[in-house]
Amino acid sequence: MKTVIVTGGAGFIGSNFIFHMMKAHPDYRIVCIDKLTYAGNLSTLRSVMDQENFRFVRMDICDREGVDKLFAEEKPDIVVNFAAESHVDRSIENPGVFLQTNVIGTATLMDASRKYGVARYHQVSTDEVYGDLPLDRPDLFFTEETPIHTSSPYSASKAGADLLVMAYHRTYGLPVTISRCSNNYGPYHFPEKLIPLMIANCLNDKPLPVYGKGLNVRDWLYVEDHCKAIDLILHRGRVGEVYNIGGHNEMRNIDIVKLICRELGKPESLITYVADRKGHDMRYAIDPSKIHGELGWLPETKFEDGIRKTIQWYLENRSWWEEIISGEYQNYYARMYGNR
Ligand code: NAD
Ligand code: TYD
C-alpha cells in the first residue's frame, strides 16, 4: 500500500493518470490536490470520488501551510506534480500566474517532499522546454541532452521548474525524476487546446481558427500512453534522470484540422486562417529511445485509432464540454479570437 499525491488531477492529463493508477494499482491510496482553476473540473473525477482509496483536496500548490499540513497527515510515498498553468496562449496574455504556479508551486511541493521524506518526487514537464526545431531538418529530434531553450512564458516557467527540480536533487538529495512529453490528446482535454477546440467548433458549425498557415508540427501522443510511461518511471525509472516521452507521430496542424472535418463530415470551408501566435514554435519532435531502451516503453495507441476514440468521446460527452464553453470560456474566446 503506497500513498500517492497527484496534483492537478482535475485537469486533462492528471485525471487520466488518476484513472490509470486506480486501475493499475488498486491497493494504492490516491490523494488529489487541485486548485480548480478555470482548467480544473471536479465533474471529471465523479467516477472515483466515492472510492475509499481516493481523496480530493481543493488546494493551491503554492499554499505552503496547507501543503505542509496535508503532507503531515498523508505521509505520501510518491508525489506526481501535474498542476500547472498549461496554455501557451494564456501565458502570452498573462505570464505572472505561470511563474507563480509552475515555479513557486513546484518549490513548495518539493520543500514538503523533503521535510516528509517522500521516496519519489516526479515532475511532469514538457518537450516545450527544448524550444523548437526547424521544419527543413526532419532528421533532428529532442533528446534528453538537447539544451533548454524556451520560447513562451509557459515553456520558460516549466523550464524554470525543471532546473529547480534538478537543483533540489543535487543540493538536498531529493529523489526526483522528470518526464518531458510531447502534445497529448484524448478524453477530458480542455476545449481551448487545438484538438478539442476544433472538434467542438466543428460540431457547432463554427469557424476553425488555424494560426498562421497551419504548417506548425506537433508530435501527438494518446494521453493513456503518457500515463503508462509516468507509471513506469515512478516504479522503474532511475532517480535524478530525465525521460523524454513521445511516439514519433508528427503532424501539421492543418492536417489535423482537415482530418477532424472529414471524421465529422464537416466542410473544410469552416477553416479560417487567423493571425499567428507570437513566437510560435515551428516543430516539436521527441526521440523516445531512452525510455524505450531503459524501461521498454512504447506507445500503444496509433494516431488514427486514438483520434477516432477521442472524437467519439466528445460526441458521447457533450454535456462535459458544453458546460465549459457556455461559461467564462466565452469571454476568453472573444478576447483570444475576437480581433484576430
Ligand atoms: P490542464 O490545464 O488541463 O490541467 C491543469 C490542472 O492543474 C487543472 O486541474 C488546474 O485546476 C490545476 N491547477 C492549476 N494551477 C494550480 C495550482 N496553483 N494549485 C493546484 N492546482 C492547480 O493541464 P494538462 O494538459 O493536464 O497538463 C498537465 C501537466 O502536463 C502540466 O504540468 C503540463 O505542463 C504538462 N504537459 C502537458 C501536455 C499537453 O499536451 N497537455 C504535454 C506535456 C506536458
Ligand atoms: P495547443 O493545443 O495550444 O498546444 P501547444 O501550443 O502547447 O503545442 O496548440 C497546438 C498547435 O495548434 C499550436 O501550433 C498552435 C495551434 N493552434 C491553432 O492553430 N489554432 C488554435 O485555435 C489553437 C488553440 C492552437
XYZ file of N, CA, C and O in Angstrom, residues 128-302:
700
model
N 8.317 21.260 -24.601
C 8.450 22.665 -24.998
C 9.650 23.348 -24.341
O 10.065 24.415 -24.776
N 10.228 22.712 -23.292
C 11.417 23.320 -22.666
C 12.605 23.305 -23.625
O 13.559 24.063 -23.458
N 12.565 22.467 -24.666
C 13.672 22.396 -25.621
C 13.551 23.441 -26.733
O 14.375 23.462 -27.660
N 12.484 24.256 -26.712
C 12.291 25.215 -27.799
C 11.716 24.510 -29.001
O 10.915 23.585 -28.850
N 12.095 24.936 -30.211
C 11.525 24.251 -31.379
C 12.606 23.834 -32.357
O 13.773 24.203 -32.232
N 12.192 23.042 -33.342
C 13.092 22.537 -34.383
C 12.645 23.134 -35.715
O 11.457 23.418 -35.906
N 13.604 23.291 -36.659
C 13.198 23.852 -37.958
C 12.441 22.817 -38.795
O 12.676 21.615 -38.665
N 11.546 23.307 -39.662
C 10.748 22.386 -40.489
C 11.613 21.664 -41.530
O 11.285 20.563 -41.944
N 12.732 22.310 -41.932
C 13.527 21.709 -43.018
C 14.622 20.765 -42.507
O 15.530 20.408 -43.238
N 14.542 20.368 -41.217
C 15.519 19.399 -40.684
C 14.783 18.231 -40.011
O 14.851 18.043 -38.790
N 14.071 17.415 -40.838
C 13.298 16.316 -40.241
C 14.167 15.269 -39.554
O 13.640 14.394 -38.848
N 15.497 15.377 -39.735
C 16.405 14.432 -39.084
C 16.667 14.798 -37.618
O 17.239 14.004 -36.871
N 16.257 15.994 -37.181
C 16.546 16.436 -35.800
C 15.401 16.083 -34.853
O 14.232 16.214 -35.213
N 15.755 15.642 -33.635
C 14.764 15.309 -32.602
C 15.270 15.824 -31.259
O 16.476 15.983 -31.071
N 14.360 16.041 -30.322
C 14.763 16.401 -28.965
C 15.227 15.139 -28.235
O 14.474 14.162 -28.150
N 16.456 15.167 -27.705
C 16.887 14.111 -26.789
C 16.978 14.749 -25.396
O 16.820 15.969 -25.263
N 17.266 13.947 -24.389
C 17.379 14.474 -23.032
C 18.589 15.403 -22.921
O 18.701 16.170 -21.961
N 19.502 15.339 -23.899
C 20.693 16.202 -23.864
C 20.494 17.514 -24.619
O 21.350 18.397 -24.595
N 19.385 17.642 -25.342
C 19.118 18.891 -26.071
C 19.077 20.044 -25.066
O 18.422 19.928 -24.022
N 19.788 21.150 -25.367
C 19.783 22.263 -24.397
C 18.388 22.859 -24.216
O 17.592 22.883 -25.143
N 18.135 23.318 -22.993
C 16.896 24.046 -22.691
C 16.959 25.378 -23.439
O 17.972 26.083 -23.374
N 15.882 25.716 -24.148
C 15.924 26.909 -24.998
C 14.482 27.328 -25.249
O 13.894 26.974 -26.260
N 13.897 28.069 -24.307
C 12.438 28.230 -24.344
C 11.976 29.413 -25.175
O 12.724 30.359 -25.406
N 10.696 29.362 -25.585
C 10.126 30.401 -26.446
C 9.026 31.210 -25.780
O 8.906 32.401 -26.028
N 8.170 30.564 -24.990
C 6.990 31.257 -24.450
C 7.137 31.389 -22.935
O 7.896 30.643 -22.308
N 6.376 32.308 -22.330
C 6.385 32.357 -20.852
C 5.993 31.004 -20.257
O 6.529 30.609 -19.223
N 5.091 30.273 -20.911
C 4.728 28.936 -20.406
C 5.956 28.037 -20.371
O 6.299 27.472 -19.325
N 6.637 27.901 -21.522
C 7.756 26.947 -21.550
C 8.898 27.416 -20.647
O 9.583 26.594 -20.026
N 9.071 28.747 -20.541
C 10.134 29.253 -19.654
C 9.810 28.900 -18.197
O 10.706 28.523 -17.427
N 8.535 28.988 -17.826
C 8.176 28.657 -16.433
C 8.355 27.161 -16.186
O 8.782 26.750 -15.103
N 8.043 26.332 -17.173
C 8.229 24.883 -16.994
C 9.728 24.560 -16.917
O 10.152 23.697 -16.148
N 10.527 25.257 -17.718
C 11.975 25.021 -17.683
C 12.550 25.455 -16.336
O 13.404 24.771 -15.760
N 12.054 26.596 -15.820
C 12.497 27.073 -14.505
C 12.231 26.004 -13.446
O 13.089 25.708 -12.604
N 11.034 25.394 -13.532
C 10.685 24.352 -12.559
C 11.627 23.156 -12.713
O 12.120 22.611 -11.725
N 11.909 22.753 -13.946
C 12.798 21.601 -14.166
C 14.187 21.850 -13.562
O 14.783 20.962 -12.947
N 14.697 23.067 -13.767
C 16.031 23.388 -13.235
C 16.020 23.314 -11.711
O 16.963 22.813 -11.089
N 14.937 23.803 -11.123
C 14.796 23.750 -9.664
C 14.730 22.299 -9.173
O 15.315 21.954 -8.141
N 14.036 21.452 -9.920
C 13.916 20.038 -9.531
C 15.308 19.401 -9.525
O 15.689 18.711 -8.568
N 16.096 19.657 -10.563
C 17.444 19.071 -10.614
C 18.329 19.659 -9.507
O 19.172 18.960 -8.938
N 18.105 20.938 -9.196
C 18.890 21.574 -8.117
C 18.548 20.944 -6.758
O 19.433 20.733 -5.926
N 17.289 20.644 -6.515
C 16.895 20.007 -5.252
C 17.483 18.595 -5.160
O 17.786 18.109 -4.082
N 17.617 17.950 -6.295
C 18.224 16.616 -6.294
C 19.694 16.715 -5.907
O 20.174 16.038 -4.997
N 20.407 17.625 -6.597
C 21.840 17.721 -6.352
C 22.153 18.310 -4.969
O 23.040 17.837 -4.264
N 21.414 19.341 -4.589
C 21.726 20.028 -3.329
C 21.254 19.246 -2.107
O 21.978 19.115 -1.127
N 20.018 18.754 -2.163
C 19.434 18.126 -0.970
C 19.280 16.615 -1.101
O 18.769 15.961 -0.189
N 19.613 16.080 -2.280
C 19.448 14.638 -2.474
C 17.992 14.211 -2.592
O 17.656 13.038 -2.377
N 17.100 15.146 -2.948
C 15.688 14.763 -3.114
C 15.592 13.745 -4.263
O 16.144 13.979 -5.349
N 14.927 12.607 -4.044
C 14.847 11.580 -5.099
C 13.822 11.961 -6.169
O 12.640 11.682 -6.035
N 14.300 12.594 -7.219
C 13.403 13.152 -8.242
C 13.516 12.385 -9.557
O 14.529 11.724 -9.823
N 12.468 12.495 -10.358
C 12.535 12.166 -11.789
C 11.733 13.239 -12.519
O 10.851 13.876 -11.930
N 12.064 13.423 -13.790
C 11.338 14.389 -14.640
C 10.955 13.671 -15.920
O 11.764 12.928 -16.486
N 9.711 13.880 -16.392
C 9.365 13.395 -17.734
C 9.006 14.588 -18.606
O 8.365 15.536 -18.139
N 9.454 14.553 -19.855
C 9.150 15.639 -20.801
C 8.407 15.034 -21.975
O 8.996 14.323 -22.806
N 7.121 15.299 -22.019
C 6.272 14.644 -23.016
C 5.887 15.616 -24.128
O 5.873 16.829 -23.948
N 5.550 15.043 -25.263
C 5.048 15.816 -26.397
C 3.552 16.089 -26.209
O 2.977 15.728 -25.180
N 2.911 16.712 -27.197
C 1.483 17.068 -27.088
C 0.608 15.837 -26.883
O 0.702 14.869 -27.630
N -0.276 15.919 -25.887
C -1.229 14.834 -25.612
C -2.579 15.152 -26.242
O -2.924 16.312 -26.441
N -3.364 14.100 -26.482
C -4.766 14.288 -26.865
C -5.551 13.123 -26.273
O -4.978 12.077 -25.930
N -6.883 13.301 -26.156
C -7.718 12.242 -25.587
C -8.873 12.839 -24.794
O -9.109 14.052 -24.848
N -9.597 12.004 -24.031
C -10.745 12.454 -23.257
C -10.373 13.494 -22.198
O -9.273 13.454 -21.656
N -11.312 14.376 -21.897
C -11.179 15.409 -20.863
C -10.140 16.486 -21.193
O -9.636 17.160 -20.296
N -9.802 16.634 -22.461
C -8.871 17.690 -22.876
C -9.655 18.994 -22.922
O -10.692 19.072 -23.577
N -9.163 20.018 -22.256
C -9.905 21.279 -22.142
C -10.098 21.912 -23.522
O -9.138 22.059 -24.282
N -11.345 22.329 -23.824
C -11.652 22.724 -25.210
C -11.107 24.065 -25.671
O -11.677 24.676 -26.568
N -9.975 24.526 -25.092
C -9.312 25.690 -25.682
C -8.010 25.244 -26.369
O -7.339 26.056 -26.976
N -7.670 23.949 -26.270
C -6.475 23.426 -26.943
C -6.881 22.945 -28.336
O -8.060 22.652 -28.584
N -5.891 22.804 -29.218
C -6.198 22.608 -30.649
C -7.239 21.526 -30.934
O -8.282 21.814 -31.543
N -6.982 20.279 -30.527
C -7.854 19.178 -30.974
C -9.279 19.300 -30.418
O -10.246 19.314 -31.198
N -9.465 19.463 -29.095
C -10.850 19.586 -28.619
C -11.548 20.850 -29.108
O -12.764 20.843 -29.329
N -10.779 21.940 -29.302
C -11.410 23.169 -29.803
C -11.963 22.951 -31.216
O -13.087 23.340 -31.526
N -11.173 22.263 -32.033
C -11.622 22.041 -33.414
C -12.810 21.074 -33.442
O -13.729 21.248 -34.242
N -12.807 20.063 -32.572
C -13.944 19.131 -32.529
C -15.211 19.899 -32.108
O -16.262 19.802 -32.752
N -15.095 20.692 -31.030
C -16.277 21.413 -30.518
C -16.789 22.409 -31.565
O -17.994 22.495 -31.814
N -15.864 23.154 -32.193
C -16.311 24.135 -33.196
C -16.946 23.448 -34.389
O -17.952 23.906 -34.921
N -16.358 22.335 -34.839
C -16.945 21.577 -35.954
C -18.372 21.172 -35.606
O -19.300 21.360 -36.396
N -18.544 20.629 -34.393
C -19.873 20.139 -34.000
C -20.882 21.282 -33.910
O -22.072 21.081 -34.082
N -20.377 22.496 -33.654
C -21.271 23.660 -33.583
C -21.267 24.469 -34.878
O -21.769 25.601 -34.892
N -20.645 23.909 -35.942
C -20.549 24.595 -37.245
C -19.975 26.008 -37.112
O -20.435 26.942 -37.775
N -18.965 26.140 -36.246
C -18.312 27.441 -36.061
C -16.986 27.455 -36.815
O -16.407 26.392 -37.070
N -16.457 28.648 -37.153
C -15.168 28.716 -37.854
C -14.066 27.986 -37.088
O -14.074 27.954 -35.854
N -13.111 27.411 -37.832
C -11.992 26.673 -37.230
C -10.743 27.533 -37.363
O -10.139 27.611 -38.436
N -10.338 28.230 -36.276
C -9.255 29.218 -36.362
C -7.862 28.573 -36.386
O -7.359 28.126 -35.360
N -7.260 28.551 -37.569
C -5.911 27.980 -37.702
C -4.905 29.130 -37.685
O -5.018 30.081 -38.462
N -3.913 29.038 -36.768
C -2.917 30.111 -36.645
C -1.945 30.072 -37.825
O -1.448 28.989 -38.192
N -1.640 31.264 -38.355
C -0.660 31.354 -39.450
C -1.118 30.533 -40.625
O -2.281 30.593 -41.038
N -0.188 29.709 -41.144
C -0.541 28.887 -42.310
C -0.898 27.460 -41.898
O -1.120 26.604 -42.754
N -0.831 27.179 -40.631
C -1.195 25.830 -40.159
C -0.099 24.798 -40.418
O -0.338 23.592 -40.360
N 1.136 25.284 -40.673
C 2.213 24.348 -41.039
C 3.028 23.882 -39.826
O 3.920 23.042 -39.969
N 2.743 24.433 -38.657
C 3.486 24.024 -37.453
C 3.227 22.553 -37.161
O 2.125 22.066 -37.349
N 4.289 21.893 -36.677
C 4.217 20.438 -36.464
C 4.278 20.134 -34.967
O 5.104 20.698 -34.246
N 3.390 19.260 -34.517
C 3.403 18.766 -33.140
C 3.474 17.242 -33.207
O 3.046 16.627 -34.180
N 3.982 16.630 -32.103
C 4.238 15.186 -32.055
C 3.188 14.601 -31.091
O 3.368 14.663 -29.887
N 2.067 14.104 -31.614
C 0.884 13.812 -30.786
C 0.938 12.428 -30.146
O 1.261 11.438 -30.815
N 0.562 12.379 -28.860
C 0.566 11.116 -28.117
C -0.776 10.957 -27.397
O -1.257 11.907 -26.748
N -1.348 9.752 -27.476
C -2.611 9.490 -26.778
C -2.339 9.531 -25.272
O -1.366 8.943 -24.782
N -3.228 10.210 -24.528
C -2.956 10.518 -23.116
C -2.678 9.266 -22.271
O -1.827 9.293 -21.370
N -3.364 8.157 -22.571
C -3.146 6.941 -21.780
C -1.694 6.453 -21.887
O -1.141 5.917 -20.930
N -1.104 6.628 -23.071
C 0.292 6.212 -23.251
C 1.230 7.054 -22.385
O 2.221 6.551 -21.855
N 0.910 8.342 -22.243
C 1.700 9.208 -21.365
C 1.579 8.722 -19.912
O 2.577 8.600 -19.193
N 0.335 8.407 -19.498
C 0.105 7.975 -18.107
C 0.873 6.682 -17.810
O 1.476 6.534 -16.738
N 0.863 5.755 -18.765
C 1.591 4.492 -18.556
C 3.094 4.741 -18.454
O 3.792 4.088 -17.666
N 3.588 5.692 -19.222
C 5.027 5.999 -19.168
C 5.398 6.554 -17.793
O 6.420 6.170 -17.204
N 4.563 7.432 -17.244
C 4.870 8.008 -15.917
C 4.838 6.909 -14.854
O 5.714 6.846 -13.979
N 3.852 6.018 -14.948
C 3.762 4.892 -14.003
C 5.076 4.079 -14.041
O 5.658 3.751 -12.990
N 5.561 3.807 -15.232
C 6.826 3.055 -15.367
C 7.998 3.810 -14.743
O 8.829 3.214 -14.036
N 8.056 5.110 -15.004
C 9.169 5.913 -14.459
C 9.121 5.906 -12.925
O 10.160 5.774 -12.258
N 7.914 6.012 -12.365
C 7.776 6.019 -10.896
C 8.319 4.730 -10.293
O 8.934 4.742 -9.232
N 8.072 3.618 -10.977
C 8.422 2.329 -10.383
C 9.782 1.804 -10.819
O 10.424 1.066 -10.078
N 10.215 2.181 -12.028
C 11.469 1.598 -12.517
C 12.485 2.612 -13.042
O 13.598 2.255 -13.409
N 12.077 3.886 -13.056
C 12.979 4.912 -13.569
C 14.108 5.186 -12.579
O 13.955 4.960 -11.383
N 15.224 5.690 -13.107
C 16.366 5.977 -12.241
C 16.245 7.377 -11.645
O 15.960 8.337 -12.381
N 16.498 7.465 -10.349
C 16.423 8.755 -9.653
C 17.439 9.731 -10.256
O 18.555 9.342 -10.603
N 17.008 10.984 -10.392
C 17.895 12.018 -10.925
C 17.885 12.108 -12.437
O 18.620 12.910 -13.019
N 17.034 11.296 -13.074
C 17.051 11.241 -14.549
C 15.856 11.963 -15.164
O 14.777 12.062 -14.565
N 16.071 12.400 -16.398
C 15.010 12.976 -17.230
C 14.652 11.931 -18.291
O 15.547 11.287 -18.852
N 13.353 11.743 -18.534
C 12.907 10.835 -19.604
C 12.003 11.579 -20.577
O 10.992 12.157 -20.171
N 12.373 11.573 -21.853
C 11.501 12.130 -22.896
C 10.428 11.102 -23.256
O 10.721 9.900 -23.340
N 9.211 11.586 -23.510
C 8.106 10.693 -23.882
C 7.461 11.217 -25.161
O 7.005 12.366 -25.204
N 7.419 10.379 -26.179
C 6.780 10.775 -27.439
C 6.746 9.579 -28.362
O 7.510 8.633 -28.176
N 5.844 9.625 -29.329
C 5.608 8.415 -30.117
C 5.922 8.522 -31.592
O 5.380 7.765 -32.391
N 6.807 9.472 -32.004
C 7.107 9.647 -33.430
C 5.816 9.776 -34.221
O 5.563 9.044 -35.159
N 4.978 10.696 -33.811
C 3.730 10.902 -34.547
C 3.566 12.387 -34.861
O 2.727 13.070 -34.298
N 4.401 12.855 -35.788
C 4.397 14.277 -36.109
C 3.311 14.595 -37.125
O 3.174 13.884 -38.129
N 2.570 15.654 -36.849
C 1.527 16.073 -37.794
C 1.459 17.587 -37.856
O 1.657 18.267 -36.850
N 1.146 18.100 -39.065
C 0.954 19.545 -39.212
C -0.442 19.903 -38.682
O -1.393 19.131 -38.873
N -0.567 21.090 -38.096
C -1.871 21.496 -37.551
C -2.966 21.410 -38.598
O -4.059 20.913 -38.330
N -2.680 21.892 -39.797
C -3.718 21.950 -40.826
C -4.218 20.536 -41.186
O -5.410 20.341 -41.442
N -3.307 19.568 -41.155
C -3.727 18.189 -41.492
C -4.631 17.612 -40.402
O -5.550 16.853 -40.687
N -4.358 17.987 -39.143
C -5.213 17.536 -38.035
C -6.607 18.141 -38.192
O -7.622 17.456 -38.032
N -6.650 19.430 -38.503
C -7.955 20.107 -38.600
C -8.755 19.504 -39.759
O -9.956 19.222 -39.626
N -8.093 19.250 -40.885
C -8.805 18.644 -42.026
C -9.301 17.240 -41.679
O -10.397 16.847 -42.076
N -8.497 16.497 -40.953
C -8.900 15.143 -40.567
C -10.146 15.175 -39.656
O -11.068 14.382 -39.818
N -10.166 16.134 -38.732
C -11.342 16.258 -37.838
C -12.579 16.603 -38.676
O -13.658 16.046 -38.465
N -12.423 17.503 -39.655
C -13.552 17.846 -40.553
C -14.057 16.584 -41.253
O -15.263 16.327 -41.286
N -13.133 15.798 -41.786
C -13.524 14.572 -42.515
C -14.263 13.604 -41.606
O -15.321 13.093 -41.945
N -13.677 13.375 -40.414
C -14.281 12.403 -39.479
C -15.686 12.832 -39.073
O -16.540 11.996 -38.817
N -15.916 14.154 -38.989
C -17.227 14.632 -38.527
C -18.144 15.002 -39.689
O -19.259 15.505 -39.472
N -17.653 14.785 -40.923
C -18.480 15.095 -42.102
C -18.769 16.581 -42.250
O -19.861 16.979 -42.668
N -17.802 17.430 -41.867
C -17.995 18.885 -41.968
C -17.126 19.444 -43.087
O -16.043 18.919 -43.366
N -17.560 20.560 -43.732
C -16.801 21.101 -44.868
C -15.523 21.817 -44.426
O -15.508 22.474 -43.376
N -14.480 21.697 -45.249
C -13.221 22.393 -44.926
C -13.384 23.913 -45.036
O -12.517 24.662 -44.608
N -14.500 24.340 -45.621
C -14.725 25.795 -45.722
C -14.893 26.427 -44.327
O -14.841 27.650 -44.195
N -15.045 25.608 -43.286
C -15.099 26.162 -41.923
C -13.719 26.670 -41.478
O -13.616 27.474 -40.550
N -12.659 26.180 -42.154
C -11.301 26.567 -41.740
C -11.079 28.056 -42.021
O -11.336 28.533 -43.126
N -10.605 28.785 -40.996
C -10.320 30.216 -41.144
C -8.886 30.448 -40.676
O -8.555 30.097 -39.535
N -8.063 30.990 -41.541
C -6.686 31.278 -41.133
C -6.685 32.592 -40.364
O -7.253 33.582 -40.841
N -6.097 32.586 -39.176
C -6.086 33.795 -38.342
C -4.637 34.178 -38.026
O -3.702 33.409 -38.309
N -4.469 35.370 -37.436
C -3.120 35.870 -37.123
C -2.359 34.834 -36.303
O -2.933 34.168 -35.429
N -1.078 34.722 -36.574
C -0.254 33.707 -35.926
C -0.050 34.030 -34.445
O -0.164 35.184 -34.027
N 0.275 32.985 -33.679
C 0.657 33.149 -32.269
C 2.011 33.852 -32.225
O 2.891 33.559 -33.042
N 2.212 34.751 -31.255
C 3.525 35.413 -31.091
C 4.567 34.366 -30.704
O 4.327 33.560 -29.809
N 5.732 34.389 -31.369
C 6.833 33.482 -31.004
C 6.517 32.015 -31.264
O 7.117 31.126 -30.647
N 5.599 31.754 -32.175
C 5.053 30.407 -32.399
C 6.138 29.357 -32.731
O 6.830 29.484 -33.745
N 6.258 28.325 -31.895
C 7.227 27.249 -32.155
C 6.829 26.482 -33.415
O 5.661 26.138 -33.602
N 7.830 26.189 -34.277
C 7.532 25.531 -35.555
C 7.289 24.029 -35.412
O 6.303 23.505 -35.881
N 8.261 23.351 -34.801
C 8.133 21.885 -34.777
C 8.640 21.323 -33.455
O 9.690 21.768 -32.964
N 7.888 20.380 -32.909
C 8.352 19.591 -31.759
C 8.451 18.144 -32.216
O 7.551 17.652 -32.901
N 9.522 17.463 -31.807
C 9.660 16.047 -32.158
C 10.581 15.377 -31.147
O 11.732 15.790 -30.952
N 10.045 14.358 -30.498
C 10.761 13.684 -29.402
C 11.497 12.452 -29.912
O 10.951 11.682 -30.708
N 12.721 12.276 -29.388
C 13.417 10.998 -29.552
C 13.178 10.195 -28.260
O 13.748 10.528 -27.218
N 12.343 9.160 -28.307
C 11.998 8.437 -27.073
C 12.910 7.242 -26.805
O 12.535 6.350 -26.042
N 14.111 7.191 -27.414
C 14.893 5.950 -27.290
C 15.355 5.647 -25.864
O 15.516 4.484 -25.511
N 15.510 6.681 -25.015
C 15.956 6.393 -23.641
C 14.877 5.623 -22.864
O 15.162 4.568 -22.278
N 13.651 6.099 -22.888
C 12.602 5.407 -22.122
C 12.285 4.049 -22.753
O 11.967 3.087 -22.055
N 12.437 3.961 -24.060
C 12.217 2.669 -24.714
C 13.302 1.668 -24.307
O 13.017 0.547 -23.878
N 14.566 2.125 -24.400
C 15.692 1.235 -24.097
C 15.742 0.830 -22.630
O 15.957 -0.333 -22.301
N 15.534 1.808 -21.717
C 15.679 1.511 -20.277
C 14.445 0.855 -19.677
O 14.548 0.001 -18.803
N 13.262 1.286 -20.102
C 12.035 0.842 -19.414
C 11.104 0.061 -20.335
O 10.037 -0.387 -19.909
N 11.487 -0.074 -21.595
C 10.676 -0.866 -22.536
C 9.379 -0.190 -22.948
O 8.491 -0.822 -23.507
N 9.269 1.146 -22.694
C 8.009 1.833 -23.041
C 7.902 2.080 -24.543
O 8.864 2.488 -25.188
N 6.719 1.822 -25.065
C 6.384 2.182 -26.444
C 4.933 2.625 -26.442
O 4.122 2.084 -25.689
N 4.570 3.590 -27.294
C 3.152 3.969 -27.346
C 2.318 2.815 -27.879
O 2.766 2.083 -28.757
N 1.108 2.644 -27.331
C 0.266 1.522 -27.754
C -0.838 1.955 -28.706
O -1.360 1.141 -29.458
N -1.229 3.241 -28.635
C -2.373 3.694 -29.453
C -1.894 4.425 -30.697
O -1.191 5.433 -30.590
N -2.288 3.914 -31.854
C -1.940 4.579 -33.127
C -2.796 5.825 -33.276
O -3.950 5.840 -32.832
